Amino acid sequence: MAIINLVGVKKSYGKRKKSIEVLKGIDVCVENGEIFGLLGKNGAGKTTLIKVMAGLLIPDSAKGKVLEYDVIKDADKIRASVSLVAPTADIGVDPVLTVRQNLLFWATVYGIPTKEVNNSVNEVMEALDIVKFEDAWAMEISAGTRQRLAIARALLVKHELVFLDEPTVKLDMEAAKMIRNFVVDLRNRFGITFFMTTHLIEEAEEICDRVMIMDNGEVKAIGSVEELRSTFTDGEEIIIIGKFDASGVKRLERIYDVGVSKVGEEFKLIFSVEKVNSKISEIIESVKKYGEIMDVEIKRLTLENIFKKVIS
Amino acid sequence: MSSFANELRAVWAFSKREMIIWTSYRVNIWTWIIDVFINTSIFFLISLLVGHHSMGAYGTNYVSFVVIGLSIYYISYTNLGDPFPRVARIYWNGTMDLYMLSPLSYFTPVIGVMFKSVIDDYPRVGLAFLFGWLFFGASFAFRVPFYVILGVVLIGLSTFGIGMISASSFYLLNFKRGSEPISFILQDVVIALVGGYYYPVNVLPQYLQILASFIPHTYALDLFRRALLPGASLTQPVLPLQYVLNFSPIAVDTIILVLMSVVLFPLGFYLYYLGIQKARREGTLTRWQ
């Protein structure tokens, strides 16, 4: 079931003559429980799209629903039913309050009943593994922990839909990896749908079920990484290095699209295939018949390559 | 729990947060007390020069007179001057979007963050009275307490209404850099000159007295001074409108304050609402860093 289903989202900034069209009729559908990634360069319209979907920004035109609410008429209901983690963890985190005090404050702002406030705070602190920092001032904890605190704040109310706007943008590799693991874990445990923007292509490749690539206010591609690979691929390569019988190599050349080179006694066979997955077993079995395989390398189209292709 | 109760709980959470932050800087409390003491003592020293000259309808004790002036100044400074910088703070620290993504009304976060000012400024009123009475010979009478309580509510509502008009200009007129002209012109020019904090309005030239007739401070100060100063007259008119409307000056003050509150308070909130809607159209609710 779609949790976001929008058609023709348009938004311009500025007055008539100097108006800049930031979203040029975006269609987006996100399924319940998905981790959906939105990729795009700076100025592609990612944050504007998130703000429209969260009910923070009034679009010039749009049809469809977020949760069960109309994106324009029920924006106030959408705002009360979704959570957002802003690009900088410091937003919404008061530096001179402790981690627990920050969460207690937001729990009340979010209207969690008084009796449930402490339980909700304890639950999100455990889920994000920040219990040991509960009495530390927010200004004393690391950027990664502050980002976990920001996500904990967003999860206090157990909304079904959470927007993450570049959640790992200012984190080191280790902290970013930890946040990604938490996102996947929270989706698996609580069924939360995450809609995240990111600049980090490997991040989208690692955790997103589907990605959408935007450029200049338009959707350029949408689908799972596998689907995008098959759409945009010019082919993939299986590279096999080993000691083979020369006549066997010639036989392989007749059967497959293969490039051959030889250094000393070692052959390097480069098989060009449409999809690695469907051919790799067959090719390895065939090659094995003619000698000893020393190394196998696969060259596939990465999301980064797809992104570059789409944007160019 | 009803939505109104949730809004009240949220205001309480804001005030608690502001209190924790405020008290976390302990030196704040001492500088705050010294500041009020110095302000009151300056006017005591001036009163030594003035002596016990008659201030007409307001009796003869200048320190008492000025303690009331200072009190309204503190309330006005908070209610009128602070909504704009508080809204600006929410915008610049990027939290407006987060407050909007909650079940709270548009107004609760502003009212909530205003508690920083309320905690800081409102107790100054009590301290000014206390220091004036303990150290500087101020004395007070409580002749018409009902009018005093009503006056406090009305000056609070009317000045907060103007404060919200000023705050709405942040989004509505896009005053995002530095100060904005509404509270500057009112607070620092008009009210400072003709508000009557430190001298009776009737010492001003007539055209300035007429200008003073358009601000709530004039009526609140007249009301409080008549009600609280020993020897003050409850019948002798001082303000232009009290001469025109020929009945009890305190009643005139109250009626005008009611009218100003009824107009300014909802107007301030309505303009702020329009400002937020404009920002939602323009994508300028907050600054994301």
mmCIF file of N, CA, C and O in Angstrom, chain B residues 36-70:
data_model
loop_
_atom_site.group_PDB
_atom_site.id
_atom_site.type_symbol
_atom_site.label_atom_id
_atom_site.label_comp_id
_atom_site.label_asym_id
_atom_site.label_seq_id
_atom_site.Cartn_x
_atom_site.Cartn_y
_atom_site.Cartn_z
ATOM 1 N N VAL B 36 18.210 45.341 38.213
ATOM 2 C CA VAL B 36 16.955 45.943 38.704
ATOM 3 C C VAL B 36 17.268 46.944 39.826
ATOM 4 O O VAL B 36 16.712 48.056 39.871
ATOM 5 N N PHE B 37 18.195 46.555 40.716
ATOM 6 C CA PHE B 37 18.546 47.435 41.838
ATOM 7 C C PHE B 37 19.110 48.764 41.330
ATOM 8 O O PHE B 37 18.720 49.847 41.784
ATOM 9 N N ILE B 38 20.012 48.670 40.357
ATOM 10 C CA ILE B 38 20.642 49.889 39.822
ATOM 11 C C ILE B 38 19.599 50.769 39.151
ATOM 12 O O ILE B 38 19.547 51.986 39.359
ATOM 13 N N ASN B 39 18.712 50.140 38.346
ATOM 14 C CA ASN B 39 17.666 50.909 37.665
ATOM 15 C C ASN B 39 16.807 51.675 38.665
ATOM 16 O O ASN B 39 16.530 52.866 38.488
ATOM 17 N N THR B 40 16.393 50.975 39.743
ATOM 18 C CA THR B 40 15.530 51.621 40.734
ATOM 19 C C THR B 40 16.298 52.719 41.455
ATOM 20 O O THR B 40 15.762 53.807 41.709
ATOM 21 N N SER B 41 17.585 52.445 41.777
ATOM 22 C CA SER B 41 18.327 53.442 42.551
ATOM 23 C C SER B 41 18.627 54.695 41.725
ATOM 24 O O SER B 41 18.672 55.795 42.277
ATOM 25 N N ILE B 42 18.774 54.539 40.408
ATOM 26 C CA ILE B 42 18.986 55.730 39.558
ATOM 27 C C ILE B 42 17.807 56.684 39.719
ATOM 28 O O ILE B 42 17.978 57.898 39.903
ATOM 29 N N PHE B 43 16.611 56.110 39.693
ATOM 30 C CA PHE B 43 15.443 56.978 39.798
ATOM 31 C C PHE B 43 15.263 57.525 41.214
ATOM 32 O O PHE B 43 14.722 58.606 41.401
ATOM 33 N N PHE B 44 15.774 56.777 42.209
ATOM 34 C CA PHE B 44 15.749 57.307 43.567
ATOM 35 C C PHE B 44 16.645 58.546 43.640
ATOM 36 O O PHE B 44 16.261 59.577 44.208
ATOM 37 N N LEU B 45 17.828 58.440 42.992
ATOM 38 C CA LEU B 45 18.748 59.588 43.014
ATOM 39 C C LEU B 45 18.122 60.784 42.306
ATOM 40 O O LEU B 45 18.249 61.926 42.762
ATOM 41 N N ILE B 46 17.438 60.505 41.201
ATOM 42 C CA ILE B 46 16.752 61.611 40.508
ATOM 43 C C ILE B 46 15.682 62.205 41.425
ATOM 44 O O ILE B 46 15.496 63.421 41.490
ATOM 45 N N SER B 47 15.006 61.305 42.181
ATOM 46 C CA SER B 47 13.930 61.792 43.062
ATOM 47 C C SER B 47 14.472 62.713 44.148
ATOM 48 O O SER B 47 13.768 63.596 44.638
ATOM 49 N N LEU B 48 15.762 62.491 44.530
ATOM 50 C CA LEU B 48 16.362 63.379 45.528
ATOM 51 C C LEU B 48 16.439 64.802 44.985
ATOM 52 O O LEU B 48 16.284 65.784 45.709
ATOM 53 N N LEU B 49 16.699 64.885 43.647
ATOM 54 C CA LEU B 49 16.742 66.205 43.011
ATOM 55 C C LEU B 49 15.343 66.800 42.930
ATOM 56 O O LEU B 49 15.128 67.977 43.182
ATOM 57 N N VAL B 50 14.398 65.924 42.537
ATOM 58 C CA VAL B 50 13.028 66.407 42.353
ATOM 59 C C VAL B 50 12.410 66.796 43.697
ATOM 60 O O VAL B 50 11.613 67.736 43.778
ATOM 61 N N GLY B 51 12.800 66.038 44.740
ATOM 62 C CA GLY B 51 12.201 66.271 46.047
ATOM 63 C C GLY B 51 10.751 65.840 46.047
ATOM 64 O O GLY B 51 10.332 65.037 45.219
ATOM 65 N N HIS B 52 9.975 66.377 46.929
ATOM 66 C CA HIS B 52 8.571 65.995 47.002
ATOM 67 C C HIS B 52 7.700 67.041 46.325
ATOM 68 O O HIS B 52 6.786 67.588 46.912
ATOM 69 N N HIS B 53 8.038 67.326 45.057
ATOM 70 C CA HIS B 53 7.207 68.259 44.299
ATOM 71 C C HIS B 53 5.911 67.572 43.924
ATOM 72 O O HIS B 53 5.890 66.365 43.691
ATOM 73 N N SER B 54 4.880 68.336 43.826
ATOM 74 C CA SER B 54 3.595 67.761 43.437
ATOM 75 C C SER B 54 3.624 67.341 41.969
ATOM 76 O O SER B 54 4.175 68.058 41.127
ATOM 77 N N MET B 55 3.085 66.162 41.702
ATOM 78 C CA MET B 55 2.934 65.735 40.307
ATOM 79 C C MET B 55 1.460 65.748 39.936
ATOM 80 O O MET B 55 0.955 64.854 39.263
ATOM 81 N N GLY B 56 0.799 66.747 40.452
ATOM 82 C CA GLY B 56 -0.613 66.942 40.131
ATOM 83 C C GLY B 56 -1.466 65.790 40.629
ATOM 84 O O GLY B 56 -1.398 65.420 41.809
ATOM 85 N N ALA B 57 -2.183 65.195 39.679
ATOM 86 C CA ALA B 57 -3.129 64.126 40.040
ATOM 87 C C ALA B 57 -2.444 62.887 40.577
ATOM 88 O O ALA B 57 -3.111 62.002 41.104
ATOM 89 N N TYR B 58 -1.111 62.782 40.417
ATOM 90 C CA TYR B 58 -0.416 61.548 40.793
ATOM 91 C C TYR B 58 0.291 61.641 42.155
ATOM 92 O O TYR B 58 1.159 60.813 42.460
ATOM 93 N N GLY B 59 -0.026 62.620 42.980
ATOM 94 C CA GLY B 59 0.552 62.697 44.319
ATOM 95 C C GLY B 59 1.920 63.350 44.317
ATOM 96 O O GLY B 59 2.249 64.127 43.412
ATOM 97 N N THR B 60 2.760 62.979 45.304
ATOM 98 C CA THR B 60 4.015 63.707 45.483
ATOM 99 C C THR B 60 5.251 62.820 45.570
ATOM 100 O O THR B 60 6.368 63.320 45.731
ATOM 101 N N ASN B 61 5.116 61.486 45.511
ATOM 102 C CA ASN B 61 6.280 60.613 45.686
ATOM 103 C C ASN B 61 6.816 60.163 44.327
ATOM 104 O O ASN B 61 6.233 59.295 43.665
ATOM 105 N N TYR B 62 7.951 60.758 43.907
ATOM 106 C CA TYR B 62 8.473 60.468 42.565
ATOM 107 C C TYR B 62 8.984 59.036 42.441
ATOM 108 O O TYR B 62 8.844 58.409 41.387
ATOM 109 N N VAL B 63 9.583 58.500 43.537
ATOM 110 C CA VAL B 63 10.092 57.117 43.455
ATOM 111 C C VAL B 63 8.926 56.160 43.207
ATOM 112 O O VAL B 63 9.002 55.284 42.330
ATOM 113 N N SER B 64 7.828 56.323 43.936
ATOM 114 C CA SER B 64 6.652 55.471 43.718
ATOM 115 C C SER B 64 6.161 55.632 42.281
ATOM 116 O O SER B 64 5.819 54.653 41.599
ATOM 117 N N PHE B 65 6.119 56.904 41.831
ATOM 118 C CA PHE B 65 5.665 57.226 40.474
ATOM 119 C C PHE B 65 6.511 56.469 39.446
ATOM 120 O O PHE B 65 5.994 55.844 38.518
ATOM 121 N N VAL B 66 7.821 56.502 39.660
ATOM 122 C CA VAL B 66 8.721 55.928 38.657
ATOM 123 C C VAL B 66 8.801 54.402 38.777
ATOM 124 O O VAL B 66 9.046 53.716 37.783
ATOM 125 N N VAL B 67 8.559 53.861 39.982
ATOM 126 C CA VAL B 67 8.525 52.399 40.123
ATOM 127 C C VAL B 67 7.409 51.833 39.245
ATOM 128 O O VAL B 67 7.579 50.810 38.567
ATOM 129 N N ILE B 68 6.272 52.524 39.218
ATOM 130 C CA ILE B 68 5.167 52.073 38.349
ATOM 131 C C ILE B 68 5.565 52.226 36.878
ATOM 132 O O ILE B 68 5.310 51.344 36.059
ATOM 133 N N GLY B 69 6.236 53.334 36.566
ATOM 134 C CA GLY B 69 6.733 53.524 35.195
ATOM 135 C C GLY B 69 7.664 52.408 34.777
ATOM 136 O O GLY B 69 7.539 51.830 33.691
ATOM 137 N N LEU B 70 8.595 52.064 35.706
ATOM 138 C CA LEU B 70 9.555 50.982 35.407
ATOM 139 C C LEU B 70 8.837 49.658 35.207
ATOM 140 O O LEU B 70 9.197 48.861 34.318
#
